[in-house]
mmCIF file of C-alpha atoms in Angstrom:
data_model
loop_
_atom_site.group_PDB
_atom_site.id
_atom_site.type_symbol
_atom_site.label_atom_id
_atom_site.label_comp_id
_atom_site.label_asym_id
_atom_site.label_seq_id
_atom_site.Cartn_x
_atom_site.Cartn_y
_atom_site.Cartn_z
ATOM 1 C CA ALA A 25 18.020 9.326 -4.492
ATOM 2 C CA ILE A 26 15.894 9.762 -7.574
ATOM 3 C CA GLN A 27 15.516 13.322 -8.761
ATOM 4 C CA MET A 28 12.184 14.564 -10.031
ATOM 5 C CA THR A 29 12.394 17.576 -12.333
ATOM 6 C CA GLN A 30 9.103 19.330 -12.783
ATOM 7 C CA SER A 31 8.467 22.043 -15.349
ATOM 8 C CA PRO A 32 7.563 24.764 -15.648
ATOM 9 C CA SER A 33 7.998 26.090 -12.116
ATOM 10 C CA SER A 34 5.266 28.622 -12.772
ATOM 11 C CA LEU A 35 2.668 29.116 -15.449
ATOM 12 C CA SER A 36 0.185 31.866 -16.244
ATOM 13 C CA ALA A 37 -2.972 30.833 -18.034
ATOM 14 C CA SER A 38 -6.565 31.865 -18.582
ATOM 15 C CA VAL A 39 -9.844 30.165 -17.782
ATOM 16 C CA GLY A 40 -10.611 27.751 -20.596
ATOM 17 C CA ASP A 41 -6.966 27.199 -21.548
ATOM 18 C CA ARG A 42 -5.404 23.767 -21.930
ATOM 19 C CA VAL A 43 -2.269 23.408 -19.825
ATOM 20 C CA THR A 44 0.365 20.745 -19.504
ATOM 21 C CA ILE A 45 2.842 20.198 -16.681
ATOM 22 C CA THR A 46 5.703 17.772 -17.029
ATOM 23 C CA CYS A 47 7.722 15.715 -14.595
ATOM 24 C CA ARG A 48 10.927 13.890 -15.467
ATOM 25 C CA ALA A 49 12.485 11.220 -13.270
ATOM 26 C CA SER A 50 16.239 10.668 -13.175
ATOM 27 C CA GLN A 51 15.655 6.932 -13.558
ATOM 28 C CA ASP A 52 12.890 4.559 -14.601
ATOM 29 C CA ILE A 53 9.922 4.630 -12.222
ATOM 30 C CA ARG A 54 7.587 2.552 -14.429
ATOM 31 C CA ASN A 55 4.190 4.192 -13.914
ATOM 32 C CA ASP A 56 4.588 4.780 -10.178
ATOM 33 C CA LEU A 57 3.806 8.456 -10.160
ATOM 34 C CA GLY A 58 1.060 10.587 -8.690
ATOM 35 C CA TRP A 59 -0.062 14.161 -9.210
ATOM 36 C CA TYR A 60 -1.240 16.390 -6.373
ATOM 37 C CA GLN A 61 -2.922 19.774 -6.216
ATOM 38 C CA GLN A 62 -2.302 22.108 -3.319
ATOM 39 C CA LYS A 63 -4.086 25.363 -2.625
ATOM 40 C CA ALA A 64 -2.589 27.968 -0.329
ATOM 41 C CA GLY A 65 -2.767 26.974 3.327
ATOM 42 C CA LYS A 66 -4.393 23.640 2.543
ATOM 43 C CA ALA A 67 -3.327 20.013 2.443
ATOM 44 C CA PRO A 68 -2.419 18.479 -0.907
ATOM 45 C CA LYS A 69 -5.111 16.612 -2.821
ATOM 46 C CA LEU A 70 -4.497 13.495 -4.882
ATOM 47 C CA LEU A 71 -5.555 13.969 -8.517
ATOM 48 C CA ILE A 72 -3.928 11.131 -10.456
ATOM 49 C CA TYR A 73 -2.202 7.908 -9.387
ATOM 50 C CA ALA A 74 -0.346 5.227 -11.290
ATOM 51 C CA ALA A 75 0.529 7.960 -13.800
ATOM 52 C CA SER A 76 -2.852 7.993 -15.534
ATOM 53 C CA THR A 77 -5.625 6.833 -13.195
ATOM 54 C CA LEU A 78 -8.022 9.565 -12.147
ATOM 55 C CA GLN A 79 -8.709 9.586 -8.426
ATOM 56 C CA SER A 80 -12.355 9.235 -7.489
ATOM 57 C CA GLY A 81 -14.192 12.543 -7.468
ATOM 58 C CA VAL A 82 -11.603 14.412 -9.533
ATOM 59 C CA PRO A 83 -13.031 16.158 -12.613
ATOM 60 C CA SER A 84 -12.355 14.510 -15.950
ATOM 61 C CA ARG A 85 -10.631 17.631 -17.295
ATOM 62 C CA PHE A 86 -7.571 16.362 -15.406
ATOM 63 C CA SER A 87 -5.565 13.624 -17.082
ATOM 64 C CA GLY A 88 -2.147 12.068 -16.701
ATOM 65 C CA SER A 89 0.118 10.183 -19.029
ATOM 66 C CA GLY A 90 3.599 8.771 -19.300
ATOM 67 C CA SER A 91 5.746 5.942 -18.054
ATOM 68 C CA GLY A 92 9.395 5.286 -17.410
ATOM 69 C CA THR A 93 10.937 8.718 -16.912
ATOM 70 C CA ASP A 94 8.603 11.222 -18.573
ATOM 71 C CA PHE A 95 5.157 12.147 -17.321
ATOM 72 C CA THR A 96 2.573 14.817 -17.981
ATOM 73 C CA LEU A 97 -0.438 16.267 -16.208
ATOM 74 C CA THR A 98 -2.932 17.943 -18.509
ATOM 75 C CA ILE A 99 -5.868 20.144 -17.601
ATOM 76 C CA SER A 100 -8.058 20.291 -20.694
ATOM 77 C CA SER A 101 -10.011 23.454 -19.892
ATOM 78 C CA LEU A 102 -8.913 25.474 -16.900
ATOM 79 C CA GLN A 103 -11.536 26.399 -14.359
ATOM 80 C CA PRO A 104 -11.184 29.147 -11.738
ATOM 81 C CA GLU A 105 -10.776 26.570 -8.967
ATOM 82 C CA ASP A 106 -7.781 24.976 -10.726
ATOM 83 C CA PHE A 107 -5.400 27.818 -9.941
ATOM 84 C CA ALA A 108 -3.107 26.188 -7.418
ATOM 85 C CA THR A 109 0.296 24.529 -7.123
ATOM 86 C CA TYR A 110 0.788 21.076 -8.595
ATOM 87 C CA TYR A 111 3.311 18.448 -7.544
ATOM 88 C CA CYS A 112 4.347 15.079 -8.880
ATOM 89 C CA LEU A 113 5.486 12.326 -6.510
ATOM 90 C CA GLN A 114 7.349 9.177 -7.453
ATOM 91 C CA ASP A 115 6.296 6.232 -5.311
ATOM 92 C CA LEU A 116 8.472 3.422 -6.576
ATOM 93 C CA HIS A 117 11.879 3.980 -4.976
ATOM 94 C CA TYR A 118 12.888 5.117 -1.503
ATOM 95 C CA PRO A 119 13.081 7.834 -0.478
ATOM 96 C CA ARG A 120 9.930 9.025 -2.191
ATOM 97 C CA VAL A 121 10.550 12.348 -3.922
ATOM 98 C CA PHE A 122 8.251 15.170 -4.940
ATOM 99 C CA GLY A 123 8.842 17.418 -7.890
ATOM 100 C CA GLN A 124 9.556 21.019 -6.940
ATOM 101 C CA GLY A 125 6.058 22.150 -7.882
ATOM 102 C CA THR A 126 4.334 24.178 -10.591
ATOM 103 C CA LYS A 127 2.426 27.266 -9.547
ATOM 104 C CA LEU A 128 -0.482 27.847 -11.886
ATOM 105 C CA GLU A 129 -1.585 31.472 -11.861
ATOM 106 C CA ILE A 130 -4.327 33.436 -13.530
ATOM 107 C CA LYS A 131 -3.226 35.454 -16.549
ATOM 108 C CA GLU B 16 -15.923 9.853 7.567
ATOM 109 C CA VAL B 17 -12.280 9.050 6.890
ATOM 110 C CA GLN B 18 -10.121 11.484 8.814
ATOM 111 C CA VAL B 19 -6.562 12.084 9.965
ATOM 112 C CA VAL B 20 -5.738 14.845 12.436
ATOM 113 C CA GLU B 21 -2.226 15.915 13.361
ATOM 114 C CA SER B 22 -1.173 17.450 16.652
ATOM 115 C CA GLY B 23 1.907 18.126 18.712
ATOM 116 C CA GLY B 24 3.537 20.918 16.749
ATOM 117 C CA GLY B 25 4.954 24.010 18.377
ATOM 118 C CA LEU B 26 8.025 26.119 19.019
ATOM 119 C CA VAL B 27 11.201 24.302 20.021
ATOM 120 C CA GLN B 28 14.819 25.378 20.344
ATOM 121 C CA PRO B 29 17.536 23.996 18.089
ATOM 122 C CA GLY B 30 18.712 20.667 19.463
ATOM 123 C CA GLY B 31 15.366 20.021 21.077
ATOM 124 C CA SER B 32 12.788 17.301 20.567
ATOM 125 C CA LEU B 33 9.138 17.117 19.643
ATOM 126 C CA ARG B 34 6.672 14.277 19.147
ATOM 127 C CA LEU B 35 3.978 14.633 16.549
ATOM 128 C CA SER B 36 0.801 12.581 16.629
ATOM 129 C CA CYS B 37 -1.760 11.737 13.993
ATOM 130 C CA ALA B 38 -5.143 10.478 15.147
ATOM 131 C CA THR B 39 -7.112 8.583 12.529
ATOM 132 C CA SER B 40 -10.718 7.474 12.199
ATOM 133 C CA GLY B 41 -13.179 6.119 9.674
ATOM 134 C CA PHE B 42 -10.970 3.368 8.245
ATOM 135 C CA THR B 43 -9.131 0.227 9.337
ATOM 136 C CA PHE B 44 -5.854 1.876 10.318
ATOM 137 C CA SER B 45 -3.975 -1.419 10.693
ATOM 138 C CA ASN B 46 -4.423 -2.163 6.968
ATOM 139 C CA TYR B 47 -2.632 0.922 5.635
ATOM 140 C CA TRP B 48 0.867 2.247 5.189
ATOM 141 C CA MET B 49 1.109 5.748 6.637
ATOM 142 C CA THR B 50 3.362 8.659 5.715
ATOM 143 C CA TRP B 51 4.670 11.966 7.041
ATOM 144 C CA VAL B 52 5.236 14.810 4.565
ATOM 145 C CA ARG B 53 6.505 18.278 5.455
ATOM 146 C CA GLN B 54 6.495 21.719 3.858
ATOM 147 C CA ALA B 55 8.905 24.441 4.918
ATOM 148 C CA PRO B 56 7.583 28.017 4.759
ATOM 149 C CA GLY B 57 7.223 29.096 1.145
ATOM 150 C CA ARG B 58 8.720 25.838 -0.129
ATOM 151 C CA GLY B 59 7.537 22.670 -1.797
ATOM 152 C CA LEU B 60 6.478 19.351 -0.353
ATOM 153 C CA GLU B 61 9.088 16.995 1.093
ATOM 154 C CA TRP B 62 8.425 13.323 1.802
ATOM 155 C CA VAL B 63 9.788 12.536 5.281
ATOM 156 C CA ALA B 64 9.027 8.939 6.270
ATOM 157 C CA ASN B 65 6.568 6.103 6.003
ATOM 158 C CA ILE B 66 5.712 2.943 7.908
ATOM 159 C CA LYS B 67 4.228 -0.389 6.952
ATOM 160 C CA GLU B 68 0.826 -1.346 8.301
ATOM 161 C CA ASP B 69 2.308 -3.662 10.946
ATOM 162 C CA GLY B 70 5.120 -1.262 11.866
ATOM 163 C CA ASN B 71 7.850 -3.659 10.735
ATOM 164 C CA LEU B 72 9.186 -1.562 7.852
ATOM 165 C CA LYS B 73 10.115 2.090 8.039
ATOM 166 C CA TYR B 74 11.736 4.382 5.492
ATOM 167 C CA TYR B 75 13.173 7.874 5.889
ATOM 168 C CA VAL B 76 14.513 10.708 3.794
ATOM 169 C CA ASP B 77 18.262 11.005 4.315
ATOM 170 C CA SER B 78 18.063 14.406 6.034
ATOM 171 C CA VAL B 79 16.153 12.964 9.015
ATOM 172 C CA LYS B 80 17.727 9.511 9.351
ATOM 173 C CA GLY B 81 19.043 8.943 12.845
ATOM 174 C CA ARG B 82 17.090 11.904 14.211
ATOM 175 C CA PHE B 83 13.431 11.126 13.453
ATOM 176 C CA THR B 84 11.531 7.942 14.272
ATOM 177 C CA ILE B 85 8.176 7.038 12.797
ATOM 178 C CA SER B 86 5.944 4.667 14.766
ATOM 179 C CA ARG B 87 2.350 3.628 15.081
ATOM 180 C CA ASP B 88 -0.133 2.317 17.630
ATOM 181 C CA ASN B 89 -2.606 0.192 15.702
ATOM 182 C CA PRO B 90 -5.014 -0.551 18.570
ATOM 183 C CA ASN B 91 -5.389 3.214 19.060
ATOM 184 C CA ASN B 92 -5.360 4.117 15.361
ATOM 185 C CA SER B 93 -2.491 6.554 15.772
ATOM 186 C CA LEU B 94 0.694 7.487 13.949
ATOM 187 C CA PHE B 95 3.654 9.266 15.509
ATOM 188 C CA LEU B 96 6.818 11.089 14.526
ATOM 189 C CA GLN B 97 9.467 11.484 17.205
ATOM 190 C CA MET B 98 11.818 14.290 16.192
ATOM 191 C CA ASN B 99 15.138 14.715 17.977
ATOM 192 C CA SER B 100 18.140 16.989 17.452
ATOM 193 C CA LEU B 101 15.951 19.465 15.647
ATOM 194 C CA THR B 102 17.512 22.169 13.486
ATOM 195 C CA VAL B 103 16.090 25.310 11.916
ATOM 196 C CA GLU B 104 15.879 23.368 8.640
ATOM 197 C CA ASP B 105 13.191 21.172 10.223
ATOM 198 C CA THR B 106 10.843 24.147 10.521
ATOM 199 C CA ALA B 107 7.789 23.205 8.489
ATOM 200 C CA VAL B 108 4.173 22.187 8.486
ATOM 201 C CA TYR B 109 4.055 18.421 8.959
ATOM 202 C CA PHE B 110 1.273 16.456 7.271
ATOM 203 C CA CYS B 111 0.132 12.937 8.045
ATOM 204 C CA ALA B 112 -1.165 11.004 5.030
ATOM 205 C CA ARG B 113 -2.681 7.610 4.315
ATOM 206 C CA ASP B 114 -1.926 5.333 1.395
ATOM 207 C CA LEU B 115 -4.605 5.041 -1.259
ATOM 208 C CA THR B 116 -5.121 1.298 -0.965
ATOM 209 C CA PRO B 117 -5.023 -1.110 1.959
ATOM 210 C CA THR B 118 -2.438 -3.852 1.790
ATOM 211 C CA THR B 119 -5.322 -6.309 1.889
ATOM 212 C CA SER B 120 -6.515 -5.235 -1.548
ATOM 213 C CA GLY B 121 -5.601 -7.121 -4.693
ATOM 214 C CA VAL B 122 -3.712 -4.238 -6.282
ATOM 215 C CA PHE B 123 -1.631 -1.919 -4.149
ATOM 216 C CA TYR B 124 -1.085 1.746 -4.917
ATOM 217 C CA ASP B 125 1.235 3.828 -2.822
ATOM 218 C CA ALA B 126 -0.298 7.225 -3.596
ATOM 219 C CA LEU B 127 -1.439 9.396 -0.697
ATOM 220 C CA ASP B 128 -5.168 9.995 -0.726
ATOM 221 C CA VAL B 129 -6.133 11.149 2.773
ATOM 222 C CA TRP B 130 -4.271 14.058 4.338
ATOM 223 C CA GLY B 131 -4.558 15.939 7.587
ATOM 224 C CA GLN B 132 -4.553 19.704 7.875
ATOM 225 C CA GLY B 133 -0.977 19.721 9.143
ATOM 226 C CA THR B 134 0.740 20.739 12.355
ATOM 227 C CA LYS B 135 3.301 23.526 12.421
ATOM 228 C CA VAL B 136 6.780 22.981 13.838
ATOM 229 C CA THR B 137 9.031 25.981 14.397
ATOM 230 C CA VAL B 138 12.646 25.453 15.409
ATOM 231 C CA SER B 139 14.115 28.704 16.634
ATOM 232 C CA SER B 140 16.126 30.124 19.489
#
């Protein structure tokens, strides 16, 4: 199965900061990658699909980039509601695989 | 309103069985792939299985192959996960999720855009 390596596993940042989370696939997944946000005790929420397409209703401070094996999620200016755990998910090959998650905490 | 609601979780002994259900509404269920995702306590998300809109294709993560069966009832807009030979490693919250785009659309994206609140499965003696 494809391995998805997400980094960092945790990150401390302040409101207004720009943060970047990366996800690396063990083989080429074209642009078949999504980014999800999960808050404690809640279901995940789709932020980005097809590596760089913003899901409807998601604030424009979120952006995604990359193709092939290397992908990034960027939050341009952190807001208080952005502190959560973020996951990537490759949706090209079976089985689908999530990254291990990045917990974004308030500094 | 588009909605998916899981049910059927509970406490089961190792080696036991459980059947999860996911009731859907607000969209044409028979046009969408559907997925089960789980999350063990304090752990990350794990993709478990998905099923094609007509039920004719099913995929599983290796750790559940031969033990779990995903199925659907399109006339009743429902998704199921039959779980047999359960082990403590299957303890998790199980989420039902819908694909972003229907297979009837021109461009198909396999991202998961509608999620339920999850149903908790505890495997313990």
